[in-house]
Coordinates of C-alpha atoms in Angstrom, one line a residue:
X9 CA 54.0 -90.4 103.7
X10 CA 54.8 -88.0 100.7
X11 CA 56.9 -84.9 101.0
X12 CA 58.2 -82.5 99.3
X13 CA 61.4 -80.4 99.3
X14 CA 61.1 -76.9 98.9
X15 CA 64.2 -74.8 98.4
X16 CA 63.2 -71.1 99.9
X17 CA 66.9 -69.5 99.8
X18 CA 69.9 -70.3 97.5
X19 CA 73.1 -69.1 97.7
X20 CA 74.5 -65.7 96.2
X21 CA 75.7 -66.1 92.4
X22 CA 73.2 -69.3 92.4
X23 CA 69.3 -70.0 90.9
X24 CA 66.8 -70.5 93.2
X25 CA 65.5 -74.7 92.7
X26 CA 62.3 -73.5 91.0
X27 CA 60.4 -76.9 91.3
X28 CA 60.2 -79.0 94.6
X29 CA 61.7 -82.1 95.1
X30 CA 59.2 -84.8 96.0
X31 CA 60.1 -88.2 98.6
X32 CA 58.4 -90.0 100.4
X33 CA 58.9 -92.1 103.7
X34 CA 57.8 -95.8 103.3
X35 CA 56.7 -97.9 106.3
X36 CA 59.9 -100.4 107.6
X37 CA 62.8 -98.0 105.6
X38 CA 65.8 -98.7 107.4
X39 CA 68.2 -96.5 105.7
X40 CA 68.6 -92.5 105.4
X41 CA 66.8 -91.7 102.3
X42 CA 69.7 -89.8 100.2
X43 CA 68.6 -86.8 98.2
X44 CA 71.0 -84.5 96.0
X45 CA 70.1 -81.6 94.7
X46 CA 72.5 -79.4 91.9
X47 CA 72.3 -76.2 92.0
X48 CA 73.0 -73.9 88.6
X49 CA 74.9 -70.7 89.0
X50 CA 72.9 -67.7 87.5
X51 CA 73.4 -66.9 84.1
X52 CA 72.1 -63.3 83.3
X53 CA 73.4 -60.1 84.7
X54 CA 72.1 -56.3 84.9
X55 CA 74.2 -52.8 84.4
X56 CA 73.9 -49.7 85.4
X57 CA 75.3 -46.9 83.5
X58 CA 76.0 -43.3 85.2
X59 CA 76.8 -40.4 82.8
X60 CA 78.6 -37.4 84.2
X61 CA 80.6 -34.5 83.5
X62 CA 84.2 -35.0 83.1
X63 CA 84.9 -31.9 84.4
X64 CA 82.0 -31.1 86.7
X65 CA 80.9 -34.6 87.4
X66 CA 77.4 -33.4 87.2
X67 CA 74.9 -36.0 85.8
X68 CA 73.8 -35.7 82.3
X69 CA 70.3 -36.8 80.8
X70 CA 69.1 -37.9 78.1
X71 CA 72.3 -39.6 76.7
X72 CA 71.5 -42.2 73.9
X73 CA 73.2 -45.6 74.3
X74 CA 73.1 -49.0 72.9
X75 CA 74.0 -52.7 74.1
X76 CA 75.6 -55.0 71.6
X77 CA 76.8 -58.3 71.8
X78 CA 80.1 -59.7 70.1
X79 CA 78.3 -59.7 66.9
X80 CA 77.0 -56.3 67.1
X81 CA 73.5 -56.7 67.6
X82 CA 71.7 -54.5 69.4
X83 CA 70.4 -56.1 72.3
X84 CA 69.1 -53.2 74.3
X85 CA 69.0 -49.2 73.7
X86 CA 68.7 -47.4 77.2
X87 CA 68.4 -43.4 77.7
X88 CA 70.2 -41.5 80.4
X89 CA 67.3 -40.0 83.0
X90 CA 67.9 -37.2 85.2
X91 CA 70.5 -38.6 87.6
X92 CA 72.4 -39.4 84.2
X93 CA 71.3 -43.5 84.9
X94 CA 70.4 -46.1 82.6
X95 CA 70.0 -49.7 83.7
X96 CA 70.0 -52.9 81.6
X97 CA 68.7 -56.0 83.0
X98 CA 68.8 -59.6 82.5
X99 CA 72.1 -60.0 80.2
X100 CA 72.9 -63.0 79.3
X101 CA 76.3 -64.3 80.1
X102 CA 78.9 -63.0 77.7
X103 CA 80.5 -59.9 76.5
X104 CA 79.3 -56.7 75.2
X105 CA 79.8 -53.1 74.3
X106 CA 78.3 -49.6 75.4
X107 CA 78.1 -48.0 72.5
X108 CA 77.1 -44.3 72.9
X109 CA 74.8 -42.8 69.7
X110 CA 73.9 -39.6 70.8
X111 CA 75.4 -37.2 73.1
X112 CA 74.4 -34.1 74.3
X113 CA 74.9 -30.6 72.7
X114 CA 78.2 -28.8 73.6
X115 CA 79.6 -32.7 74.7
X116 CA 82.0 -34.7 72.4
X117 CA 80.2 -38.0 71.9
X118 CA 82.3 -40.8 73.2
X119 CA 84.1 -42.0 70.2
X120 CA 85.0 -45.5 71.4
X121 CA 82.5 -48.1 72.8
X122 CA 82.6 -49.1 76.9
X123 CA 83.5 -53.0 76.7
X124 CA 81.6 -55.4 79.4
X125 CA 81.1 -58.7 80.7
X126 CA 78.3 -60.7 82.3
X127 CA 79.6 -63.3 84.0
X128 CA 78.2 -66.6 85.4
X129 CA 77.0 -66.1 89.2
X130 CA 76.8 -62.5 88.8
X131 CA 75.1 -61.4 92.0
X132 CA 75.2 -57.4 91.6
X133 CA 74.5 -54.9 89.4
X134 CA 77.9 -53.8 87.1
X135 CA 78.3 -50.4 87.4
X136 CA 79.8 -48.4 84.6
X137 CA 80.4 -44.8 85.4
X138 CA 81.0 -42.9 81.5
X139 CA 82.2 -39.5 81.3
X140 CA 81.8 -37.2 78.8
X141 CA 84.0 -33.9 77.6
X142 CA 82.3 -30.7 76.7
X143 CA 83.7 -29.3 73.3
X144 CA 86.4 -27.9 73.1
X145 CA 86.3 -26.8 69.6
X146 CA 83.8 -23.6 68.0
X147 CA 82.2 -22.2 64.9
X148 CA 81.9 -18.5 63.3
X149 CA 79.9 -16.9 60.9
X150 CA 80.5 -13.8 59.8
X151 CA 77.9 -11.8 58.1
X152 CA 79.0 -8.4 56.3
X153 CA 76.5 -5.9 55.3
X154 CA 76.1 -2.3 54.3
X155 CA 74.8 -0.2 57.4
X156 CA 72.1 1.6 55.4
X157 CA 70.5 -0.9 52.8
X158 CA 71.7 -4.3 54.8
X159 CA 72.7 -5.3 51.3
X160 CA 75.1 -8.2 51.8
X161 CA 78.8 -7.3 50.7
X162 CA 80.9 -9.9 48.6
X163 CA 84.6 -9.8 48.4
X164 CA 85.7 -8.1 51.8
X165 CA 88.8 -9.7 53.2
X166 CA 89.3 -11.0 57.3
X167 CA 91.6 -12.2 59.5
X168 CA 90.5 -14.2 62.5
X169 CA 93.8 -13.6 65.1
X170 CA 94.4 -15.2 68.5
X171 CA 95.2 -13.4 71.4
X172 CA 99.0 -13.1 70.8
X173 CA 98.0 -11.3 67.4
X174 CA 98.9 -14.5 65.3
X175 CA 96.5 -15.0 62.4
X176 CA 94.9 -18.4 62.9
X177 CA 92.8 -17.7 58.8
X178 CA 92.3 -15.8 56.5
X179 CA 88.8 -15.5 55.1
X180 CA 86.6 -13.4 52.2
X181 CA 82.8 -12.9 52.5
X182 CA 81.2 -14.7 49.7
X183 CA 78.0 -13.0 47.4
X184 CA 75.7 -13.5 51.0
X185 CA 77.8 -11.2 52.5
X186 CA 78.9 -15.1 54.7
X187 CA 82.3 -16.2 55.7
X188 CA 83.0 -19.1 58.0
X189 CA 85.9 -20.4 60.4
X190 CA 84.8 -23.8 61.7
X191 CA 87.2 -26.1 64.8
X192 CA 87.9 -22.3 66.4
X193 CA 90.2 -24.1 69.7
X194 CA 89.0 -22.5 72.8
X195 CA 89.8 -18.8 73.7
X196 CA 89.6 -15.6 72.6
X197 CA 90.1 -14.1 69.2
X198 CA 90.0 -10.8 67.1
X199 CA 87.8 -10.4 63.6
X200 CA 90.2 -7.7 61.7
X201 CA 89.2 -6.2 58.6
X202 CA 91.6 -6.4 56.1
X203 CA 90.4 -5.3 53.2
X204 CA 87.1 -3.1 52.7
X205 CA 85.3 -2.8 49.3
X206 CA 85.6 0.6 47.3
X207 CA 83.6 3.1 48.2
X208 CA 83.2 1.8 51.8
X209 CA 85.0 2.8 55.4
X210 CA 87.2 -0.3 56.4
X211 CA 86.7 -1.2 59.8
X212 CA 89.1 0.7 62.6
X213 CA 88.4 -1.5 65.6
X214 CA 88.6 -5.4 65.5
X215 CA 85.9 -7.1 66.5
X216 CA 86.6 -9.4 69.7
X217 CA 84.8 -12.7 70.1
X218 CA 85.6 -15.4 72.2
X219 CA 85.2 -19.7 71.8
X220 CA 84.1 -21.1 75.1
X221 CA 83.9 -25.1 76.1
X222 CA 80.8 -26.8 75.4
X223 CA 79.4 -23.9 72.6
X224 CA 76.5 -25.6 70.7
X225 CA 75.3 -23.1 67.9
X226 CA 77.6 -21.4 65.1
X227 CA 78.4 -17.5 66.6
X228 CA 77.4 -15.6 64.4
X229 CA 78.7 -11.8 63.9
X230 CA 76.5 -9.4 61.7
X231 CA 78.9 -6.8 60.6
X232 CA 78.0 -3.6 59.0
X233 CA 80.0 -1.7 56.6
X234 CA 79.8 2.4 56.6
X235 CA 79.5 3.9 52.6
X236 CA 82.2 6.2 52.1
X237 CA 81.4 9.9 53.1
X238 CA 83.9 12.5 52.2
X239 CA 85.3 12.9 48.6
X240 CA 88.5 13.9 47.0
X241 CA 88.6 16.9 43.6
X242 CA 90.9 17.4 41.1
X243 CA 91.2 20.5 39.4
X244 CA 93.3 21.3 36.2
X245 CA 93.9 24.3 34.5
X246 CA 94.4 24.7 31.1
X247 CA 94.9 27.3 28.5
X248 CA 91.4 27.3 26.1
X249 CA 93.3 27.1 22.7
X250 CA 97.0 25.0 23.4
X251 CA 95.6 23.1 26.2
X252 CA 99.3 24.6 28.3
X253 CA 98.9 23.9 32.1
X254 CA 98.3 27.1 33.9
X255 CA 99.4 27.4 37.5
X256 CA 99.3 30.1 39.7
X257 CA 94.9 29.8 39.3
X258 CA 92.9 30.8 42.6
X259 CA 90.0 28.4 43.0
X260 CA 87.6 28.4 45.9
X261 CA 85.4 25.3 47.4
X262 CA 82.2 27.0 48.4
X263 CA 79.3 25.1 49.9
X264 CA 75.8 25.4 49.6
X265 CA 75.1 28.2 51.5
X266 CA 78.3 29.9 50.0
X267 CA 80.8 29.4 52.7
X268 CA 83.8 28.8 52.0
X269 CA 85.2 25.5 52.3
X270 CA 88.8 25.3 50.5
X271 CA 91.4 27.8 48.5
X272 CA 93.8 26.1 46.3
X273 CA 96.3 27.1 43.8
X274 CA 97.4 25.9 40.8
X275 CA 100.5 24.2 40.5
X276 CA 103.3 24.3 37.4
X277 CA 101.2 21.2 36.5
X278 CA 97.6 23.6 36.4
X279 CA 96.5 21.1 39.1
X280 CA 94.9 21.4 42.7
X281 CA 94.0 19.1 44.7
X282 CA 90.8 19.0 47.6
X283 CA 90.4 15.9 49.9
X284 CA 88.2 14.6 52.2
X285 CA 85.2 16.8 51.1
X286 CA 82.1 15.8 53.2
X287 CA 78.8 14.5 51.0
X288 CA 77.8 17.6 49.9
X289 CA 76.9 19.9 47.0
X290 CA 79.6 22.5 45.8
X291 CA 80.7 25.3 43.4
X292 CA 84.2 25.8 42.7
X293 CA 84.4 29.7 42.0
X294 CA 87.9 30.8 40.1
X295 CA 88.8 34.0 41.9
X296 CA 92.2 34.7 40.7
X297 CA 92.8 34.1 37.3
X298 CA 96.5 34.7 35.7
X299 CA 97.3 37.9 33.6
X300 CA 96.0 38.1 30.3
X301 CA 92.9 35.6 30.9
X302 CA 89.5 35.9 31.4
X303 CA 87.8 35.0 34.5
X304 CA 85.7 32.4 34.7
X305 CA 82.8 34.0 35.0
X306 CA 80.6 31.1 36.5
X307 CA 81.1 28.7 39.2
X308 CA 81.3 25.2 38.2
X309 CA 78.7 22.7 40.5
X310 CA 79.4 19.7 41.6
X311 CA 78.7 16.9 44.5
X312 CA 80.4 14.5 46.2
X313 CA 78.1 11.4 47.0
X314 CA 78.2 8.8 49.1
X315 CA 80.4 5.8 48.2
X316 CA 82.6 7.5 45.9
X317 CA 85.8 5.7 45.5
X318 CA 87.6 8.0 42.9
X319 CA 88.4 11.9 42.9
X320 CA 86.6 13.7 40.5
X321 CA 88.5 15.6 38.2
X322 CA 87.6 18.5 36.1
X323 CA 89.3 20.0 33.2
X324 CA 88.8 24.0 33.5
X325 CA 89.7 25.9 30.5
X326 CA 90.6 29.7 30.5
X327 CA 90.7 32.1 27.3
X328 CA 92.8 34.5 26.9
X329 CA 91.5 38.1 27.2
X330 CA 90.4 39.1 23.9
X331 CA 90.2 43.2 24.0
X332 CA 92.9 45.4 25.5
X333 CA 92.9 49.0 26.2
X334 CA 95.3 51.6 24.8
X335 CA 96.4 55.6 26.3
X336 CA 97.6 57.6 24.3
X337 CA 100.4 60.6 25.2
X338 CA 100.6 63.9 23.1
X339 CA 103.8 65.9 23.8
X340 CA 105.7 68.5 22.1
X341 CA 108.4 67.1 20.2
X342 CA 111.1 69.2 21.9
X343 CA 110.1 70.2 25.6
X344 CA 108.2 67.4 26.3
X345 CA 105.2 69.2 27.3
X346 CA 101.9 67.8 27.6
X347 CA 99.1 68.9 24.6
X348 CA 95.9 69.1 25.7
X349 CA 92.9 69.2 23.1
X350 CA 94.4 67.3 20.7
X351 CA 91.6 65.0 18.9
X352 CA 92.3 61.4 17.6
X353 CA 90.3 58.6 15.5
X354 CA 90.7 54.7 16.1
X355 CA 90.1 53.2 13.3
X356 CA 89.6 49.2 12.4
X357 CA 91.5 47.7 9.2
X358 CA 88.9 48.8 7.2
X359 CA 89.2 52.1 7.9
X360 CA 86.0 52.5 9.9
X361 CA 86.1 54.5 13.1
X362 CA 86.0 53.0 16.5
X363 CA 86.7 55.6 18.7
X364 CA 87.4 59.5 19.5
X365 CA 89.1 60.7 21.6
X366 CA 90.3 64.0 22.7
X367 CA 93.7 64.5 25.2
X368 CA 93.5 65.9 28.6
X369 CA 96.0 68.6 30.6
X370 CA 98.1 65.6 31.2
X371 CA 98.0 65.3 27.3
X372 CA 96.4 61.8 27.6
X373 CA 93.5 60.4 26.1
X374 CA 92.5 56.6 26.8
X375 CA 90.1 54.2 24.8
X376 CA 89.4 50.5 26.5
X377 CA 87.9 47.5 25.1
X378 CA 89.3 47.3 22.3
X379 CA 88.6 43.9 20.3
X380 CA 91.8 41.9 19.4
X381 CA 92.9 43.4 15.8
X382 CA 95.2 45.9 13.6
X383 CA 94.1 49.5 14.4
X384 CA 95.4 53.1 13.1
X385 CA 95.5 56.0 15.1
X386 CA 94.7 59.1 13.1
X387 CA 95.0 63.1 14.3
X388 CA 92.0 65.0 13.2
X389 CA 92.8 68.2 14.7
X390 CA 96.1 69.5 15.9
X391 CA 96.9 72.6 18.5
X392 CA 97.3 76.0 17.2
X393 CA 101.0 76.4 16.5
X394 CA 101.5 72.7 15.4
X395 CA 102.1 70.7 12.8
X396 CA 99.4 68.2 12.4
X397 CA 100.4 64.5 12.3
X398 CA 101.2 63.5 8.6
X399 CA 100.6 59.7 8.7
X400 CA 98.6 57.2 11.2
X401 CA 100.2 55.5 13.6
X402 CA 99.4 51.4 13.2
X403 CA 98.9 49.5 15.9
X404 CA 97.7 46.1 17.4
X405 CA 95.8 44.8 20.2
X406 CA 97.0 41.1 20.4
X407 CA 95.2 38.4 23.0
X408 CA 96.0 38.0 26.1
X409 CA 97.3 41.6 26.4
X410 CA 97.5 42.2 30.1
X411 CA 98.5 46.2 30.2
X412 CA 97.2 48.7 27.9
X413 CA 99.0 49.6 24.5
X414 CA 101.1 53.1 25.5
X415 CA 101.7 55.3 22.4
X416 CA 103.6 58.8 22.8
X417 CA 102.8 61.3 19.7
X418 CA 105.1 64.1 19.6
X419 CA 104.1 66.9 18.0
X420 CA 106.3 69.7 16.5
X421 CA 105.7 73.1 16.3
X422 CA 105.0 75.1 13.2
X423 CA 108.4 76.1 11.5
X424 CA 107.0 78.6 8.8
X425 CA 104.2 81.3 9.4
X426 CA 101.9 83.9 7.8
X427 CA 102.2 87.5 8.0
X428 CA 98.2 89.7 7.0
X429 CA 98.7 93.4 6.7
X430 CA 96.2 95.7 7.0
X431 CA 96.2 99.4 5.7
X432 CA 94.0 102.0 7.1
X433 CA 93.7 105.9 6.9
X434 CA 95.1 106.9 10.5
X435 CA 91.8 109.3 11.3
X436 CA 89.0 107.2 9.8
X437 CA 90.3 104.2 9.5
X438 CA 89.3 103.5 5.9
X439 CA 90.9 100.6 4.0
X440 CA 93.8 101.9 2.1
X441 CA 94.4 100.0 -1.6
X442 CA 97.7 99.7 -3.6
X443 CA 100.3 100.9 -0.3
X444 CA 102.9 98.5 -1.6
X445 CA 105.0 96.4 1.5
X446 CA 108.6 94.7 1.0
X447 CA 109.5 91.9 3.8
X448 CA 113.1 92.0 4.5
X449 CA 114.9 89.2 6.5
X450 CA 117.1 90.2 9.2
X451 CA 120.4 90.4 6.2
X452 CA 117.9 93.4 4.5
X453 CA 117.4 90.9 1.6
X454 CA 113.8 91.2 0.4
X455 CA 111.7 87.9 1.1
X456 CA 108.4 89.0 -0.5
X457 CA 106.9 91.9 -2.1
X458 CA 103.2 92.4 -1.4
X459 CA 100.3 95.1 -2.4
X460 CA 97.3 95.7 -0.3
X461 CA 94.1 95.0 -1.8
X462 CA 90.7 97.6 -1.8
X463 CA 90.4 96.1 1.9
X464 CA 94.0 97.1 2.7
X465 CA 94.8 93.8 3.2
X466 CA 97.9 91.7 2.3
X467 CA 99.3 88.3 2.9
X468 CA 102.7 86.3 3.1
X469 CA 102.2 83.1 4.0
X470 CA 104.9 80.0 4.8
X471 CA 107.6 83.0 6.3
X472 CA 110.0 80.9 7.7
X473 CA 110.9 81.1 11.6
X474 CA 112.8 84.4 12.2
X475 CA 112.9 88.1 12.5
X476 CA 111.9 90.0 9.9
X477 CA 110.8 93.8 9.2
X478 CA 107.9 95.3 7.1
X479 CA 108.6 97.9 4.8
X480 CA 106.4 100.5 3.1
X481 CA 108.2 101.2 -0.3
X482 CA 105.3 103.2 -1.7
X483 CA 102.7 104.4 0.0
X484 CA 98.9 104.8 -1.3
X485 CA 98.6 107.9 -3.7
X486 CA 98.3 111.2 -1.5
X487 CA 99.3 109.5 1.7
X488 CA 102.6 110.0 3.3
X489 CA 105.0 107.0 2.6
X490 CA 105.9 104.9 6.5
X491 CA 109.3 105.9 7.7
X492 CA 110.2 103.6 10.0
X493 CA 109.9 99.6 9.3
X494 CA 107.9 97.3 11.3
X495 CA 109.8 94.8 12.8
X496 CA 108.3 90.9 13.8

């Protein structure tokens, strides 16, 4: 009959016989029918691929890889799933290479391809366990910005150090406010401020940070930047006119509600100096000024604003006092005794008068304010017993005077004097004409010879000073003649 060989288990590494091998037994055969059957080693092969964690050996998913042959043709792409496997199956005999295409965020992608075989009579699965390294490596941005507006700041200057303080860069914001540090190794660092811009605080503290394995996404530090808020002053004094630094000036810093802040002085340069003035609005009030100026009579405002970078100065002039005062003293020439009563004119250089004035018991008379000129003081009426004051005395009041103009006016006493007689009947006391009077000095010479009028009266006038007597040499007709002489 007809039969047919049917192979129902090959060997590992070998092909099942797909089709059957048909015989068949003939009537008288004497002989063992001889049948040989070849059997052809398998010629594909599979591969498993298991992604872990170098350092964790936890499986990773959704790893990218491809298969390509000698040639590089991609034979197969497979996908990591969630126990980090990806198979390939029926490879033909020959060699090949796992090339990895995309790697998971925070993992360095394997940088050289995983070289295989498939081999003839392959009876298992080849297994190829990859491992992948987290990064080590990390990225900054910084991002500098004013802490009010957010307004990005250009130009500011950092230095990213390590943690033994070594600077690992240098780096400047550009006009986004943006500076970046890219391949940061692992570890921590410090963000120091190195330079601020004007007008703004520099940053005191660094700013710590730190690079771990397997980081992803760009760290990003927002930084903000504090305006300026005290101010510095600078004050100079000067003379109005030559511009001559004044020192010895008393300024106070008031503030708004009139407190005071500051008191400075002048220096030999005119200058003072007031720092670190908080934002504010102030007056600057002058309340010493030097000897012979005028004080400034009104404060000078100012403020100090946010952001300010450079002191503000101000140039304060002072003029030189333009009246002065003067006091007179009235004495007698030789005893030095105060005159009261005595009265005096100012007058200008054009002879107008100013001012007058009249002297106390001290003999002093004072006139102030007087404008900055040539003056002349004049004596309008003089003491009894005195001689009045023969020619002005010229003066000045020149600027900047500090103490009033002293002038002492002796006066000296009359040194003549005038005698008036007067005759009279001794019971009625009628006026007694023509009684004739000789004034004899103290040697009996006759000084002046004088006859009494129809009044009885007669004068000698500019006698000088001395003792002299009166004499009747005749005496009016039917009146007895005066014995004795009057002396005075």
């Amino acid at each position: 009959g007809k039969y047919k060989l049917v192979e129902t288990k090959s060997l590992p590494g070998y092909k099942k016989l797909t089709e059957p091998v048909s015989f068949e037994i003939k009537k008288g055969m004497t002989e063992v029918l001889p049948l040989k059957v070849e059997n052809e080693q398998i010629d594909k092969g599979s591969v498993e691929i298991t992604k872990v964690d170098k350092d964790s050996q936890k499986a990773l998913e959704g790893v990218v890889f491809e298969v390509q042959d000698e040639k590089g043709k991609v034979m197969k792409e497979v996908t990591t799933d969630k126990d980090g496997k990806a198979n390939v199956s029926d490879l033909s005999v020959g060699k090949y290479k796992l090339v990895e295409t995309k790697s998971l965020p925070g993992y360095k992608k394997l940088t050289e391809p995983v070289s295989f075989e498939i081999k003839k009579g392959m009876t298992t699965v080849l297994s190829m366990k990859v491992e992948n390294e987290l990064l080590d490596k990390g990225s900054v941005e910084i991002t500098k910005v004013d802490k009010d507006s957010q307004k990005a700041l250009k130009g500011v200057v950092f230095e990213v150090q390590d943690e033994a303080g070594t600077v690992v860069k240098e780096l400047t914001t550009d006009k986004n406010g943006k500076a970046k540090i890219t391949d940061l190794s692992v570890g921590k660092y410090k963000l120091v401020e190195k330079e601020s811009l004007p007008g703004y605080k520099k940053l005191m503290e660094p700013v710590s940070f730190e690079i771990k394995k397997g980081m992803t996404e760009v760290l990003s530090l927002k930084i903000e930047n504090e305006m300026v808020d005290t101010g510095n002053v600078e004050i100079t004094k000067v003379d109005k006119d030559n511009k001559a630094p004044l020192a010895g000036v008393t300024f106070v810093v008031q503030g708004e509600k009139g407190n005071e802040v500051k008191k400075v002085v002048t220096d030999k340069e005119g200058k003072a100096n007031v720092s670190d003035l908080p934002v504010g609005k102030y007056e600057l009030v002058e309340v010493e000024s030097l000897p012979g100026y005028k004080k400034l009579e009104k404060p000078v405002s100012f403020e100090i604003k946010k952001g300010m970078t450079a002191s503000l100065t101000f140039t304060v002039e002072n003029e030189m006092v333009d009246t002065g005062n003067l006091e007179v003293t009235k004495i007698d020439k030789d005893s030095k005794a105060p005159l009261e009563g005595v009265v005096f004119e100012v007058r200008d250089s054009k002879g107008k008068v100013v001012k007058k004035v009249t002297t106390d018991k001290d003999g002093k008379a004072n006139v102030s304010d007087l404008s900055i000129g040539k003056y002349e003081l004049v004596e309008v009426e003089t003491p009894a017993g005195y001689k009045p004051l023969e020619k002005p005395i010229s003066f000045e009041i020149e600027k900047g005077r500090v103490t009033a103009l002293q002038l002492t006016v002796e006066n000296e006493l009359v040194d003549t004097g005038n005698v008036e007689i007067t005759k009279v009947d001794k019971e009625n006391k009628d006026a007694l004409a023509d009684a004739v009077f000789e004034i004899q000095d103290e040697a009996g010479q006759v000084v002046a010879k004088i006859t009494t009028d129809k009044k009885g009266h007669a004068q000698v006038t500019n006698l000088s000073v001395g003792t002299y007597k009166l004499v009747e040499v005749k005496a009016p007709k039917g009146y007895k003649q005066l014995v004795d002489p009057i002396t005075f």
